[in-house]
Coordinates of C-alpha atoms and ligand atoms in Angstrom, one line a residue:
M1 CA 0.3 -8.6 -16.3
S2 CA -1.2 -12.0 -15.6
S3 CA -4.8 -12.8 -15.9
K4 CA -4.4 -16.4 -14.7
H5 CA -2.8 -15.3 -11.4
P6 CA -3.8 -11.7 -10.9
I7 CA -1.9 -9.3 -8.7
I8 CA -3.5 -6.4 -6.8
A9 CA -1.2 -3.8 -5.3
V10 CA -2.1 -1.0 -2.9
T11 CA 0.7 1.5 -2.8
G12 CA 1.3 4.6 -0.6
S13 CA 3.7 6.3 1.7
S14 CA 4.0 5.4 5.4
G15 CA 1.0 6.7 7.2
A16 CA -1.0 7.2 4.0
G17 CA -3.6 4.7 5.1
T18 CA -2.7 1.6 3.1
S19 CA -3.2 -0.7 6.0
T20 CA -6.7 0.9 6.5
V21 CA -7.5 0.3 2.8
K22 CA -6.1 -3.2 3.1
R23 CA -8.9 -4.0 5.6
A24 CA -11.5 -2.7 3.1
F25 CA -10.1 -5.1 0.5
E26 CA -10.1 -8.0 3.0
H27 CA -13.9 -7.4 3.4
I28 CA -14.4 -7.5 -0.3
F29 CA -12.4 -10.8 -0.5
I30 CA -14.5 -12.4 2.2
R31 CA -17.8 -11.3 0.7
E32 CA -16.8 -12.4 -2.8
G33 CA -15.4 -15.8 -1.7
I34 CA -11.9 -14.9 -3.0
T35 CA -8.8 -16.5 -1.5
P36 CA -5.9 -14.0 -1.5
V37 CA -2.3 -14.4 -0.5
V38 CA -1.3 -11.1 1.3
V39 CA 2.3 -9.7 0.9
E40 CA 3.3 -6.8 3.1
G41 CA 5.7 -4.3 1.5
D42 CA 7.7 -3.9 4.7
S43 CA 8.9 -7.5 4.4
Y44 CA 10.9 -6.4 1.4
H45 CA 13.1 -4.1 3.6
R46 CA 16.7 -5.1 3.1
Y47 CA 17.8 -4.6 6.7
N48 CA 16.4 -5.4 10.2
R49 CA 15.9 -2.5 12.6
V50 CA 19.4 -2.7 14.1
E51 CA 21.1 -3.0 10.8
M52 CA 19.0 -0.2 9.3
R53 CA 20.0 2.2 12.2
Q54 CA 23.7 1.3 11.5
M55 CA 23.2 2.0 7.8
M56 CA 21.5 5.3 8.4
A57 CA 24.2 6.4 10.8
Q58 CA 26.9 5.5 8.3
A59 CA 25.1 7.3 5.5
S60 CA 24.6 10.3 7.6
S61 CA 28.3 10.5 8.6
E62 CA 29.1 10.4 4.8
G63 CA 26.5 13.2 4.2
K64 CA 24.3 10.7 2.2
N65 CA 20.6 10.2 2.2
F66 CA 19.3 6.7 3.2
S67 CA 15.7 5.7 4.0
H68 CA 13.1 3.0 3.7
F69 CA 11.5 4.9 0.8
G70 CA 14.6 4.4 -1.4
V71 CA 15.6 1.4 -3.5
E72 CA 18.9 0.6 -1.6
A73 CA 17.1 0.0 1.7
N74 CA 14.8 -2.6 0.1
I75 CA 15.1 -5.8 -1.9
L76 CA 12.9 -4.7 -4.7
D77 CA 14.5 -6.9 -7.3
K78 CA 13.1 -9.8 -5.2
L79 CA 9.7 -8.2 -5.1
E80 CA 9.8 -8.0 -8.9
I81 CA 10.8 -11.7 -9.1
L82 CA 7.9 -12.6 -6.7
F83 CA 5.4 -10.7 -8.9
K84 CA 6.7 -12.4 -12.0
E85 CA 6.7 -15.9 -10.5
Y86 CA 3.2 -15.5 -9.0
G87 CA 1.9 -14.2 -12.2
E88 CA 3.3 -17.2 -14.1
T89 CA 2.7 -20.0 -11.6
G90 CA 0.7 -18.7 -8.6
T91 CA 3.7 -19.6 -6.3
G92 CA 6.4 -17.7 -4.5
Q93 CA 7.7 -16.9 -1.0
K94 CA 6.8 -14.4 1.7
R95 CA 8.0 -13.2 5.1
Y96 CA 7.0 -10.6 7.7
Y97 CA 8.8 -7.5 9.1
L98 CA 7.8 -7.4 12.8
H99 CA 7.0 -3.9 13.8
N100 CA 6.3 -4.6 17.5
G101 CA 6.2 -7.2 20.2
E102 CA 2.6 -8.1 19.5
E103 CA 3.3 -8.9 15.8
A104 CA 6.4 -10.9 16.9
E105 CA 4.4 -12.9 19.4
H106 CA 1.7 -13.7 16.8
H107 CA 4.2 -15.0 14.2
N108 CA 6.4 -16.8 16.7
E109 CA 3.4 -18.7 17.9
R110 CA 2.4 -19.5 14.3
L111 CA 5.9 -20.6 13.2
G112 CA 7.5 -21.8 16.4
T113 CA 10.3 -19.2 16.1
D114 CA 11.8 -16.7 18.4
C115 CA 12.0 -13.5 16.3
K116 CA 12.1 -10.1 18.0
S117 CA 10.5 -6.8 17.1
G118 CA 12.4 -5.2 14.3
E119 CA 13.4 -8.5 12.8
F120 CA 12.0 -10.6 9.9
T121 CA 10.3 -14.0 10.1
P122 CA 11.9 -16.7 7.9
W123 CA 10.8 -16.9 4.3
E124 CA 7.8 -19.3 3.9
P125 CA 6.0 -20.5 0.7
L126 CA 2.8 -18.7 -0.3
D127 CA -0.4 -20.6 0.4
A128 CA -1.2 -22.8 -2.6
N129 CA -4.4 -22.4 -4.7
S130 CA -4.9 -18.7 -4.0
D131 CA -7.1 -16.6 -6.4
I132 CA -5.0 -13.4 -6.3
L133 CA -1.8 -11.9 -4.7
F134 CA -2.6 -8.8 -2.7
Y135 CA 0.4 -6.5 -2.0
E136 CA 0.2 -3.5 0.4
G137 CA 3.2 -1.3 0.8
L138 CA 5.5 1.4 -0.4
H139 CA 6.7 0.1 -3.8
G140 CA 3.8 -1.7 -5.7
G141 CA 4.1 0.7 -8.6
L142 CA 7.9 1.1 -8.7
V143 CA 9.8 1.5 -11.9
T144 CA 13.5 2.4 -12.1
K145 CA 16.1 1.8 -14.8
E146 CA 16.9 -1.6 -13.2
I147 CA 13.6 -2.6 -11.6
D148 CA 10.0 -2.7 -12.9
V149 CA 7.6 -4.0 -10.3
A150 CA 4.6 -2.2 -11.8
Q151 CA 4.6 -4.2 -15.1
Y152 CA 3.2 -7.3 -13.3
V153 CA 0.4 -5.6 -11.4
D154 CA -3.2 -6.1 -12.8
L155 CA -4.9 -3.6 -10.4
L156 CA -2.6 -0.8 -9.0
V157 CA -4.3 1.4 -6.4
G158 CA -2.7 4.5 -4.9
V159 CA -3.6 5.8 -1.4
V160 CA -2.4 9.3 -1.1
P161 CA -3.8 11.8 1.4
I162 CA -2.8 15.5 0.8
V163 CA 0.6 15.7 2.3
N164 CA -0.3 17.6 5.5
L165 CA -2.9 15.0 6.3
E166 CA -0.4 12.2 5.5
W167 CA 2.0 13.7 8.0
I168 CA -0.6 14.1 10.7
Q169 CA -1.7 10.4 10.2
K170 CA 1.9 9.3 10.4
I171 CA 2.9 11.3 13.4
S172 CA -0.2 10.2 15.3
R173 CA 0.1 6.5 14.4
D174 CA 3.9 6.2 15.0
N175 CA 3.5 8.0 18.3
A176 CA 0.5 6.1 19.6
E177 CA 1.2 2.6 18.2
R178 CA 4.9 2.5 17.6
G179 CA 6.1 4.5 20.6
Y180 CA 8.2 7.1 18.7
S181 CA 8.4 10.7 19.9
P182 CA 6.9 13.4 17.6
E183 CA 10.5 14.8 17.2
A184 CA 11.9 11.5 16.0
I185 CA 9.0 11.1 13.6
V186 CA 9.6 14.6 12.1
D187 CA 13.3 13.6 11.7
T188 CA 12.2 10.5 9.8
I189 CA 9.9 12.5 7.5
L190 CA 12.8 14.9 6.7
R191 CA 15.3 12.2 6.1
R192 CA 12.9 10.4 3.8
M193 CA 11.9 13.4 1.7
P194 CA 14.3 13.0 -1.2
D195 CA 13.3 9.4 -1.6
Y196 CA 9.7 10.4 -1.2
V197 CA 10.0 12.7 -4.2
N198 CA 12.1 10.4 -6.3
Y199 CA 10.5 7.0 -5.6
I200 CA 7.1 7.3 -3.9
T201 CA 5.2 10.0 -5.7
P202 CA 6.1 8.9 -9.3
Q203 CA 4.1 5.7 -8.7
F204 CA 0.9 7.6 -8.5
S205 CA 1.1 8.4 -12.2
R206 CA 1.1 4.7 -12.9
T207 CA -1.8 3.7 -10.7
H208 CA -5.2 2.6 -12.2
I209 CA -7.1 4.3 -9.4
N210 CA -5.9 6.8 -6.7
F211 CA -7.8 7.5 -3.5
Q212 CA -6.7 10.9 -2.2
R213 CA -8.2 12.0 1.2
V214 CA -8.4 15.8 1.6
S215 CA -9.4 17.4 4.9
T216 CA -11.9 20.2 5.3
V217 CA -10.4 21.4 8.6
D218 CA -7.2 23.5 9.0
T219 CA -4.1 21.3 8.8
S220 CA -1.7 24.2 8.0
N221 CA 0.7 23.1 10.7
P222 CA 0.6 19.3 10.7
F223 CA 3.4 19.2 13.3
I224 CA 1.3 20.5 16.2
A225 CA -2.0 18.8 15.2
R226 CA -3.4 16.7 18.0
D227 CA -6.1 14.7 16.2
I228 CA -6.3 13.0 12.8
P229 CA -9.2 14.7 10.9
T230 CA -12.1 12.3 10.9
A231 CA -14.0 10.9 8.0
D232 CA -16.7 13.6 8.4
E233 CA -14.0 16.2 8.2
S234 CA -12.8 15.1 4.8
F235 CA -13.6 14.2 1.2
V236 CA -12.0 11.5 -0.9
I237 CA -11.0 12.3 -4.4
I238 CA -11.1 9.2 -6.6
H239 CA -9.2 9.4 -9.9
I240 CA -9.6 6.6 -12.3
N241 CA -7.2 6.1 -15.2
R242 CA -9.0 6.5 -18.5
C243 CA -7.9 3.2 -20.1
F244 CA -8.8 1.3 -17.0
R245 CA -12.2 3.0 -16.8
D246 CA -12.9 1.8 -20.4
R247 CA -11.6 -1.7 -19.8
F248 CA -13.9 -2.3 -16.8
H249 CA -16.8 -0.1 -18.1
I250 CA -16.8 2.1 -15.0
D251 CA -20.2 3.8 -14.9
F252 CA -19.9 7.3 -13.3
P253 CA -23.6 8.2 -13.5
Y254 CA -24.3 4.9 -11.6
L255 CA -21.7 5.7 -9.0
L256 CA -23.1 9.2 -8.5
S257 CA -26.6 7.9 -8.0
M258 CA -25.4 5.3 -5.4
I259 CA -23.0 7.5 -3.3
S260 CA -25.0 10.3 -1.7
G261 CA -23.1 13.6 -1.5
S262 CA -20.7 12.6 -4.4
F263 CA -19.9 14.7 -7.4
M264 CA -17.6 14.8 -10.4
S265 CA -14.8 17.4 -10.4
R266 CA -13.4 16.3 -13.8
H267 CA -14.5 13.7 -16.3
T268 CA -12.3 11.0 -14.7
T269 CA -12.6 12.2 -11.1
L270 CA -15.2 11.4 -8.5
V271 CA -15.4 13.2 -5.1
V272 CA -17.1 11.4 -2.2
P273 CA -17.7 12.4 1.4
G274 CA -15.0 11.0 3.7
G275 CA -17.4 8.7 5.4
K276 CA -18.3 7.1 2.1
M277 CA -14.8 6.0 1.3
G278 CA -15.3 2.3 2.3
F279 CA -18.6 2.1 0.4
A280 CA -17.1 3.8 -2.7
M281 CA -14.2 1.4 -2.7
E282 CA -16.6 -1.5 -2.4
I283 CA -18.9 -0.5 -5.2
I284 CA -16.1 0.5 -7.5
L285 CA -13.6 -2.3 -6.8
S286 CA -15.9 -5.3 -6.1
P287 CA -17.0 -5.8 -9.7
L288 CA -13.5 -5.3 -11.1
I289 CA -12.0 -7.8 -8.6
E290 CA -14.9 -10.3 -9.3
Q291 CA -14.3 -10.0 -13.1
M292 CA -10.5 -10.5 -12.7
V293 CA -11.0 -13.6 -10.5
E294 CA -13.7 -15.1 -12.7
E295 CA -11.4 -14.6 -15.8
A296 CA -8.6 -16.2 -13.9
R297 CA -10.7 -19.2 -12.8
N298 CA -11.9 -19.7 -16.3
L299 CA -8.3 -19.7 -17.7
K300 CA -7.2 -22.2 -15.0
S301 CA -10.0 -24.6 -15.7
A302 CA -9.6 -24.3 -19.5
Ligands
ATP401 N1 -9.6 7.4 5.9 C1 -9.1 7.6 7.1 N2 -9.8 8.3 8.0 C2 -9.3 8.5 9.3 N3 -8.1 8.1 9.7 C3 -7.3 7.4 8.8 C4 -7.8 7.1 7.5 N4 -6.8 6.4 6.8 C5 -5.8 6.2 7.7 N5 -6.1 6.8 8.9 C6 -5.3 6.8 10.1 O1 -4.0 7.2 9.8 C7 -3.0 6.4 10.5 C8 -2.1 5.7 9.4 O2 -2.9 4.8 8.7 P1 -2.3 3.3 8.3 O3 -1.7 2.6 9.5 O4 -3.4 2.6 7.5 O5 -1.1 3.8 7.4 P2 -0.1 2.9 6.4 O6 -0.1 3.6 5.1 O7 -0.5 1.5 6.5 O8 1.3 3.1 7.1 P3 2.6 2.1 7.2 O9 2.8 1.7 5.8 O10 3.7 2.9 7.8 O11 2.1 0.9 8.1 C9 -3.8 5.4 11.3 O12 -3.9 5.9 12.6 C10 -5.2 5.4 10.7 O13 -6.2 5.1 11.6
5RP402 O1 7.2 2.7 8.0 C1 7.8 1.9 7.4 C2 7.6 1.6 6.0 O2 6.4 2.0 5.7 C3 8.8 0.9 8.0 O3 8.3 -0.3 8.0 C4 9.1 1.3 9.4 O4 9.7 2.6 9.4 C5 10.1 0.3 9.9 O5 11.0 0.9 10.7 P1 11.0 0.7 12.3 O6 10.5 -0.7 12.6 O7 12.4 1.0 12.7 O8 9.9 1.7 12.8

């Protein structure tokens, strides 16, 4: 943990809604006058799309499991090094994984490169003089025997819909925005399942705060669902780790009075209507982030 150069990580499975939550954080940063450097977890994949397909075919022919959720398909030792370096000096390098032609065009224009969808941009230095590093991706809370990414994270947030909802969100997004067939997406979910259990879910016991969306409509068969349940068709369960709650003096009675329709289901767990998720994030997280950044600025100027 570094209080001079704080790191915030939003971690969740593919389709969980981490990109959506990232936008909520970006609004907080703009409003609070905070300059972040943003690191996308997908840029720590080890292989580009063509290489990954070759690796998956090879693993499959050997009867092995291989997916983006696992450690072998990613350079998580480098992610750990980035977090350590940023925490110590506020510096480091980043790159982007290009999911589609639109992202490729945007970064090619910016960098004068000719990268294609499914490839990485070249590594580039992080912008100097940032207030915080903001990571969004699959492995912000990862700990294995060899790698410990979580140790450097000052605020670790889990985004975890109930699993049927997560699958509906993934199938819908990958079909509409990434052009994959529903059958191909279900194959990906199945192939990733062992790594999901071994590497993704354990992270949610290390998070400081989890946001878990639960739907109030029938999602019993997520594989035939046509629409993503809307905000009004859901609640969000917000679980705050006890030590973290004490460190930042999180005041549940205040939150209950501010968020209409909210209630406590346990002494560390607040439930809010789905439509209030953005607002809840804002009033819970803004003061914590403000405090972290203020402490960091004081340390830097001391
Ligand atoms: N709170 C929400 N309410 C309604 N829809 C949501 C919510 N969160 C996410 N979604 C929808 O679920 C889909 C997946 O969300 P998102 O793209 O944020 O996932 P992700 O975790 O960033 O996935 P990846 O890591 O694969 O990019 C999107 O279509 C998004 O609009
Ligand atoms: O979802 C992901 C991780 O969250 C991967 O970024 C995604 O699967 C990349 O693979 P492809 O570009 O082949 O779709």
